[in-house]
Amino acid sequence: SSSTSGSGDSAGSKDSKLPAVGATIYKFDDNFMSYVRRAMENSAKGKVNLMLNDSQNDQAKQIEQVDTLIAKGAKSLAINLVDPKAAQTIIDKAKPKNIPVIFFNKEPDANVLAGYDKAYYVGTTSSESGVIQGELIAKAWEANKAKWDKNGDGKLQYVLLKGEPGHPDAEARTKFAVDTVKEKGIQVEQLAMDTAMWDATKATEKMDAWLAKYSDKIEFVIANNDGMALGAIASLEKAGYFSGDKFMPVVGVDAIPEALEMIEKGKMVGTVLNDAKNQGKATVELATNAAKGKDVLDGTSWKLDDKKAVRVPYVEVTKDNIQVGKDAYK
Amino acid sequence: MNTQASKKSNVSKWLVDNVIYVVLILLVVGIVVASPDFLSMTNLINILAQSSSRIIIALGVAGILITAGTDLSAGRMVGLAAVISASMLQAGDYAYKMYPNLPDLPLFVPILIAMAATGLIAALNGVIVSKFHVPPFIATLGMMIGVYGLTSIYFDRPPYGAQPIGGLSEKFTTFAQRGIKVGSYEFPYLILYAIIVSIIIWVIWNKTQLGKNMYAIGGNPEAAKVSGVNVARNLIIIYTIAGLLYGLTGTLEAGRVGSATNNTGNMYELDAIAACVVGGVSLSGGIGSVPGVITGVLIFQVINYGLAFLGVSPYIQFIVKGLIIIVAVAFDMRKHAKKK
Amino acid sequence: MNTQASKKSNVSKWLVDNVIYVVLILLVVGIVVASPDFLSMTNLINILAQSSSRIIIALGVAGILITAGTDLSAGRMVGLAAVISASMLQAGDYAYKMYPNLPDLPLFVPILIAMAATGLIAALNGVIVSKFHVPPFIATLGMMIGVYGLTSIYFDRPPYGAQPIGGLSEKFTTFAQRGIKVGSYEFPYLILYAIIVSIIIWVIWNKTQLGKNMYAIGGNPEAAKVSGVNVARNLIIIYTIAGLLYGLTGTLEAGRVGSATNNTGNMYELDAIAACVVGGVSLSGGIGSVPGVITGVLIFQVINYGLAFLGVSPYIQFIVKGLIIIVAVAFDMRKHAKKK
Amino acid sequence: MSEASSTNLLEMLNITKRFPGVIALNNVSLKVKPGSVHALMGENGAGKSTLMKCLFGIYSMDEGKILFDGKEVSFVNSKQALENGVSMVHQELNQVRQQNVMDNLWLGRYPKKGIFIDEKKMYEDTKAIFKSLDINIDPRSKVSTLSVSEMQMVEIAKAVSYGSKIIVMDEPTSSLTENEVNHLFKIIKKLQSDNVAIIYISHKMEEILKISDEVTIMRDGQYIATKTAKELTTDEIIKLMVGRDLSQRFPAKINKPGDMILKVSNLTAETQPSFVDVNFELRKGEILGIAGLVGSKRTEVVESIFGMRALKSGAIELHGKAVNNHSPQHAIKNGFALVTEERRSTGIFPELSISFNSIISNMGQYRKGPFLSDSKVKEDTQWVIDSMKVKTPTQKTSIGSLSGGNQQKVIIGRWLLTKPDILLLDEPTRGIDVGAKFEIYQLINQLAADGKGIIMISSEMPELLGVTDRILVMSNGKAAGIVETSSTSQEEIMRLAALY
Ligand SMILES: Nc1ncnc2c1ncn2[C@@H]1O[C@H](COP(=O)(O)OP(=O)(O)OP(=O)(O)O)[C@@H](O)[C@H]1O
Ligand SMILES: Nc1ncnc2c1ncn2[C@@H]1O[C@H](COP(=O)(O)OP(=O)(O)OP(=O)(O)O)[C@@H](O)[C@H]1O
Ligand SMILES: [Mg+2]
Ligand SMILES: [Mg+2]
C-alpha cells in the first residue's frame, strides 16, 4: 500500500493528465548537462510531465529529491547520478514502490543495474571520453611530431589539468586519456598534474605557474574539460603563444561553443563531443514508456545491450569535422 | 524583581522566543496553500528524516557558536568520517573493496573509528583556538582545507583510485536507510538517532557544568576566566564533542546515500551555521538552545523540500530560498531592534 | 609617558605590526630554498598579477569586516559582474553571441553596468543589515544564494544554455590580459588597477570622514551612534563601495580568463576573508589596514602559486595550505596573547 | 621581613610589572593584616588595579614576590587564587549577562549531583547567601535585567561567597547609591568580624576614612606610603596621592547664570515605565544637577533630550525655539553634547587611538574638501590631552590601555571639541580620582562661566552640592522638585528623592 496519493495529481504540474516522470540532473549548470536537459524538455513536451531537479553536485541532496519525487507521485524516474556508486540506494527507494528507474549519463555498476528488472541506463561509458581524448591526442601528435616534439626526444611531455579530485569523470578522463596515448605506443612524460576543480580561473593560474617553471619544455596541455582548456589558453596567449609560430596543442572535453571557436581559430587541437540531444531524447523516451507501464523500447529505435543500457557514443571533434560540433547547437 | 514586570517580561519573552516557530508554521501553511497535498505523512517523514543528520551536525556547530567560535571544517570532517566508515563497511562480496581482506566488522567499530578520527581533529581545532589564540574562523578554515586533503589521500588509493566508495554492507544501509514500520509507514531510524542525540546534547547544555561553562565562555570569556573556569579545557571538550557529532553525521550520510566520496559533506557547515542562526543562536556567543537549533534546521529543510515539492524551477529556488532566510531572520530580529 | 618607554613601545609595536610581513618573507625564502629558480621576474609578475583582482575584492570585504560585518555574497557578485560584462563584450564576429544584435560598446559601458548591478545588490545588503538588523552573516548568506540564482538565470539562457560566455572582444582581453612592456617583460595592467584601487581605498580609510566612521562603527557601534555617526547610512555606503569593487573584480576576472560562467567567483569571499584576517583585519571589527590586506592576499597567492610551482601533489597542497594559514595566524596572534 | 610575615596575612613585596611602553608597577609593596580593611589609594593609572590583578593571577608580575598566609605564592590563574582564599570584586563588571544570577554566582564551581548540576542546591545556597547579606534579588532573574547597582551587589555577594581569607574590592561603590554603600559597609564589618581581610580601592574620600584601618597610597606606579587611617585626614591622603597640596575639593564658583536657554516641558518617555511629565529650565551659564536614586530615570531623561530615546510627549526649547532631536546627530547639530554613563559600552572605542576617540564627534570640523585635515586633527587631539591632562605616551596610543579616569577625560574632551551650548554629563566623575575630579569641576565651572548650560547627573551628593547652582531631584520617574544648591541640604534632597 503506497502512501503516495493517487495518480495524476502531482503538484505544480502544468498538465496533470500526463504521466509524471521525476528527473534529477547532477548539476544544472554543467555545460553538457544543460544541453541534455534542453533535449529532455523538448522531447517531453506534450507527452509527459517532466519534473526536473538540480542535485547541485551533492548525492545526499539527490537522494532527498528522489524521496520528494516519489512523494509527488512520479511514475518513473530519470536519474543523472552525482555519484555512480549510489545507484543502489535509489533503487532501494524505487523498487518497493515498483517505480522504474532510467539512469542516464553516469553509469551504475552492472550488477546493481541487474538487480532490479525495471532499471536501465542511457549514456556512454565514463571511460570513453578519456579514451577518445587519448586517441585524438595520439593522432594529432603523430601527425605533428616534427613540430611539436620541441626537445626532439620522441617523448610527449605534457601537463594535465584535472577536474575535481574524486569526481568520476575527472578520474576516468585523467586515467584513460593518458593510458590510451600510451597504448598507441607513444612515450609520454608527465611534467605536472594538478587539479583546477573544473574552473577556468584556476586553470589559468596553474598554467601561469607551469609556464614559468617549464617554459618551452611543455609540449601538450590536456584538460579534463573545455572550461579548463580555455583557462589554459588564456594563460598561453598571455605568454605569447598562438601568435607568430609559437604554438601549444591543447585538448579538452565537452565541445562547448567557445571551444569550437578556439578550434576554428587554431588555438585548440580538439575536443570530445558527447551527444546531448540523443542522450536526452533516449532518456525521456524510455522514461515515458516506463511511466506508462509499457516496454521501455516501445515505439523507439533504441537498442539495449546486454547490460540493459542504451549506448550513445562520444565523437571526437577537430577542425576537420567541426560541423559535427556546431550541429549539436542547432 | 517586581512580579508584574517579570510577568510582562515572561509574556514578551515567550513571544520573542517563539518567532522562529511562527516562521516555521507560516512556511508550512504557505506551502500547503500552494499545494494542499503537501500535508501528508510521507512528506512529514521525509522532511524529518532529511533533517536528522543535519540536526546532528548543527548541534555540534551550535555548541561552538555559543562559545563565540565557529567551525568551517565541519563539512569536511563529515566527509572524512563518511569515507572512513564506508571503506570499512563494504559488503564482503563486493568486487571493488578498499580493504579486500577486511573481515566483517560489527557496525560500531567503524563508526567509533570514524568518530575518533573527527573527534581528534576537532580537538586539535580546540587546541589551536584556545592555546594558540588563532581566531576560530581561521583555525577551522585552515582545518577545512587540510582535512579535505587528508580525506582525498585516504580516498584516492590503489588499486581503484579515486572512486566513490560503494557496495556498502546491508547491515550498514539498514542502519541508516530503514526504519520502524508503523502501519503502512516506515519511520526511519535516522529520526530516532537525531532524537537521542538531541536529548543528550540538551542535557549537556542545560544540566552539566560543561554546558554552563559553554554559555559563560561565549557570553563573557573574561568573566569565565576570573571565576576560575578553565576556558581552554572547556573549549577543547566542546570542539571535541562537535567532532564526535560530525563523525556520526558522516557515518549516517554514507549509510543514507549508500556511498561516500571525498566530496561528501562539502559545505554542510554553511547550512548548519545558517540553520543555527535562524534558530536563534547568536554568532557573538552566549545564546542558543537545542529546540531553537532543531527548528532552524527544520525551517531550512521545509524550504528545501517544499520548493522542490512545489516544482519551483531550480534557479528560482535559489532566489526564493535566499529571500526566505533573510526575511525569516529579519522578522526574528525585531526583538533586538532596540525599542527605545 | 617617558620617552624611553614610548621608544620601546614603538619598536615592539613595529615588530608586532610586521609579523605578517615576516611571514610573507619566510614563505618566499622557504619556496626559494626548495626550488631556487622560483626567484624570477616572471614568477614575481605572475604572483602580482594573480593577486591583483583578489586584492580588489579583499579590500571591499575588508571594509565590511572592519565594520564588524562580513560578506558571504562577495564571490557570487563577482560571478554576476563577470557574466554581465562578458555578455556585453563579445567580439562582433563571434558565432555564439549572447546578444547577437548588440553593437560594439565602449569598454566602460559594460563595466559600469556590471558595477552598478553589484553596487546595487551590495547596497541592499547594507540596508538589510543596518535597517532590518539582520546579522551580516545571514543577510549576505541569503544574498549569496539569491545572487547565484539570479546569475544562473541570466547565464543559462537560450539559445546556448549554460555555456561559458566566451569570444570576448579583443579590447576587453587586452584590458585585462595585456600590460606594459618593459624590456623583455610585460607588466600586466591588472597590477596597475590593483595599485590604483588600493590607493583610493587607502585614502578613503585614512583621510575621509567615511573611513573614520567605518572604524568607529566596527570599534563600538553604540558609541558611534552616540557620537553622532549615522550608522545606517555609513554602513550602506561601505557595503556599496564593496559592491562596486566586486563588480570591478568580476569584470577583470572575465577578461583575464577570457570567459565567464555562473560559477566564476565561487568561494572567492572565503579566500578574501581569510586573506584579510591573515593580513591583520579583526573579525570583531574596528581593526585593519590596506597594506595588511594586500600582504594577506600576497601570502595566500604565494602559497597557491608556490605550491603549484613546486609541483606538490594536489592533495598535499591542501594539507600544506591549511597548515600554513593556521601557523601564520598563530604566529601573528602572539601579539594578542595577553602578556601576563 | 620574616618577623613581619607572622603578623601579616598578605605581603606583596617589591612588585614590578611592565606593559609594552608602560611601567605600570615599579617596586611596589603592600602588607595587609588579617581582619583589617586596607584601603589602596592613588590617582587614575597609579597601578592599583594592576597590582591586584598580579595578586589574583590575571597578570604575572615581572619582579617581586607574594607571601600569603606565610607561604610564598604565585597564582598562575584566577582559579588558583580563588581556591587558595583570595577573591576579588573587579573594577569592570565581569558578568555573563545572558545567564541568570545564580549561574553567575556559582560559575567555575557549580554544586553537582553526580555529573549533573544540582540546581536546587544552587538556588538554595544563593538564597542563603543573599539572605545573610540582606540582598533582595531573585537568583533566577537574568543578569541583563538587573540594574547596574544590583549587578554590583551580585558581584560583591559572589566574592563573599567564596569564604576567602582576603577579598579585593576594586571600586565596588562606583555604581552604588548611598543606601547601598551603607549596605556594603555593613557587609564589610561582618566580614571583618569573621577575620576576613579586605583590600578596598575607591576614589570616594568619605568612604575611605569611614571604613578603613590602614591606607596604602600609590602614585605613578610607585609605592608612596602606608599609614593607619587614624593618623590621616582627607587632605593628607590627597596630598600624598597627588604629590602636592590640593587645598579644596571644589573650585570656587565663578559662573553667573544668565537668561534661560533651555526649556523642557512635560517630557514623557515613549516606552513606559519611565519618566513622566518632567519640567525644568536651564539658564545660560548655569550648572543644573540631577539627583535621585538609581533607577529614578535620570539617565533616560538626558538620553531622551539627546535624541537617543523616543518621546511620547513634551517639548524642548532651545533659545526659545522648539528643537526636535530625533537622533544624537540632530542633537549634536543643535548644540547638545552628552557624556554617557557607561563609558565602556557607549563611550570609548577601546581598540582605537586617543586621537580617534577625541575627534570622532567633531568630524565635520576637519573636512578639507572630501578629506580630513591631519594637522587640525593633531592640534585638537593635543588640545584634549593638554587641557584635560590625559596621561598617555602618544596620541596614537589606544584608549583601551589607559586607566579608566584618563579614558573619561578623553571622552569629556571629545565633547568639548564640539563646542556645545548644552552639555549633558551623566556621572562624569565616576571612577575618577580626586585630582582629576578637581580638574573636571574646574572645567565645568569654566564652561559655565563661558556661557554654556550644563546638566550634570551625579550620585555623589557632596559633588552635587559643591558644583551645581540648582538641583533637580528625580524620584521614580517624576521630578520631585528643584532646589537652590546654596540653600538646600543633603537631607532635603534625600527626602525628595524618596518622594514617589
Ligand atoms: N593590559 C594593559 N596593557 C597596557 N597597559 C596597561 C594594561 N593595564 C593597565 N595598563 C597601564 O598600567 C597603568 C596602571 O593602570 P591601572 O588600571 O592599574 O590603574 P588604576 O590605579 O587602577 O587606575 P583607576 O583608578 O583609573 O582604575 C596605566 O598607565 C595603564 O594604562
Ligand atoms: N530592567 C532593565 N533592563 C535593562 N536595562 C535597564 C533596566 N533598568 C535600567 N536599565 C538601564 O540602566 C540605565 C539606568 O537606568 P535609569 O535611567 O533607570 O537609572 P538612573 O536613574 O538614570 O540611574 P543612574 O543615573 O544612576 O544610572 C539606563 O541606561 C537603562 O536603560
Ligand atoms: Mg619531447
Ligand atoms: Mg583600576
CSV table of C-alpha atoms and ligand atoms in Angstrom, one decimal, chain D residues 49 91 170-171, ligand 4:
chain,number,residue,atom,x,y,z
D,49,SER,CA,44.1,47.5,39.6
D,91,GLN,CA,36.6,47.2,38.7
D,170,ASP,CA,38.2,47.4,43.2
D,171,GLU,CA,35.9,50.4,43.2
E,4,MG,MG,41.6,50.5,38.5
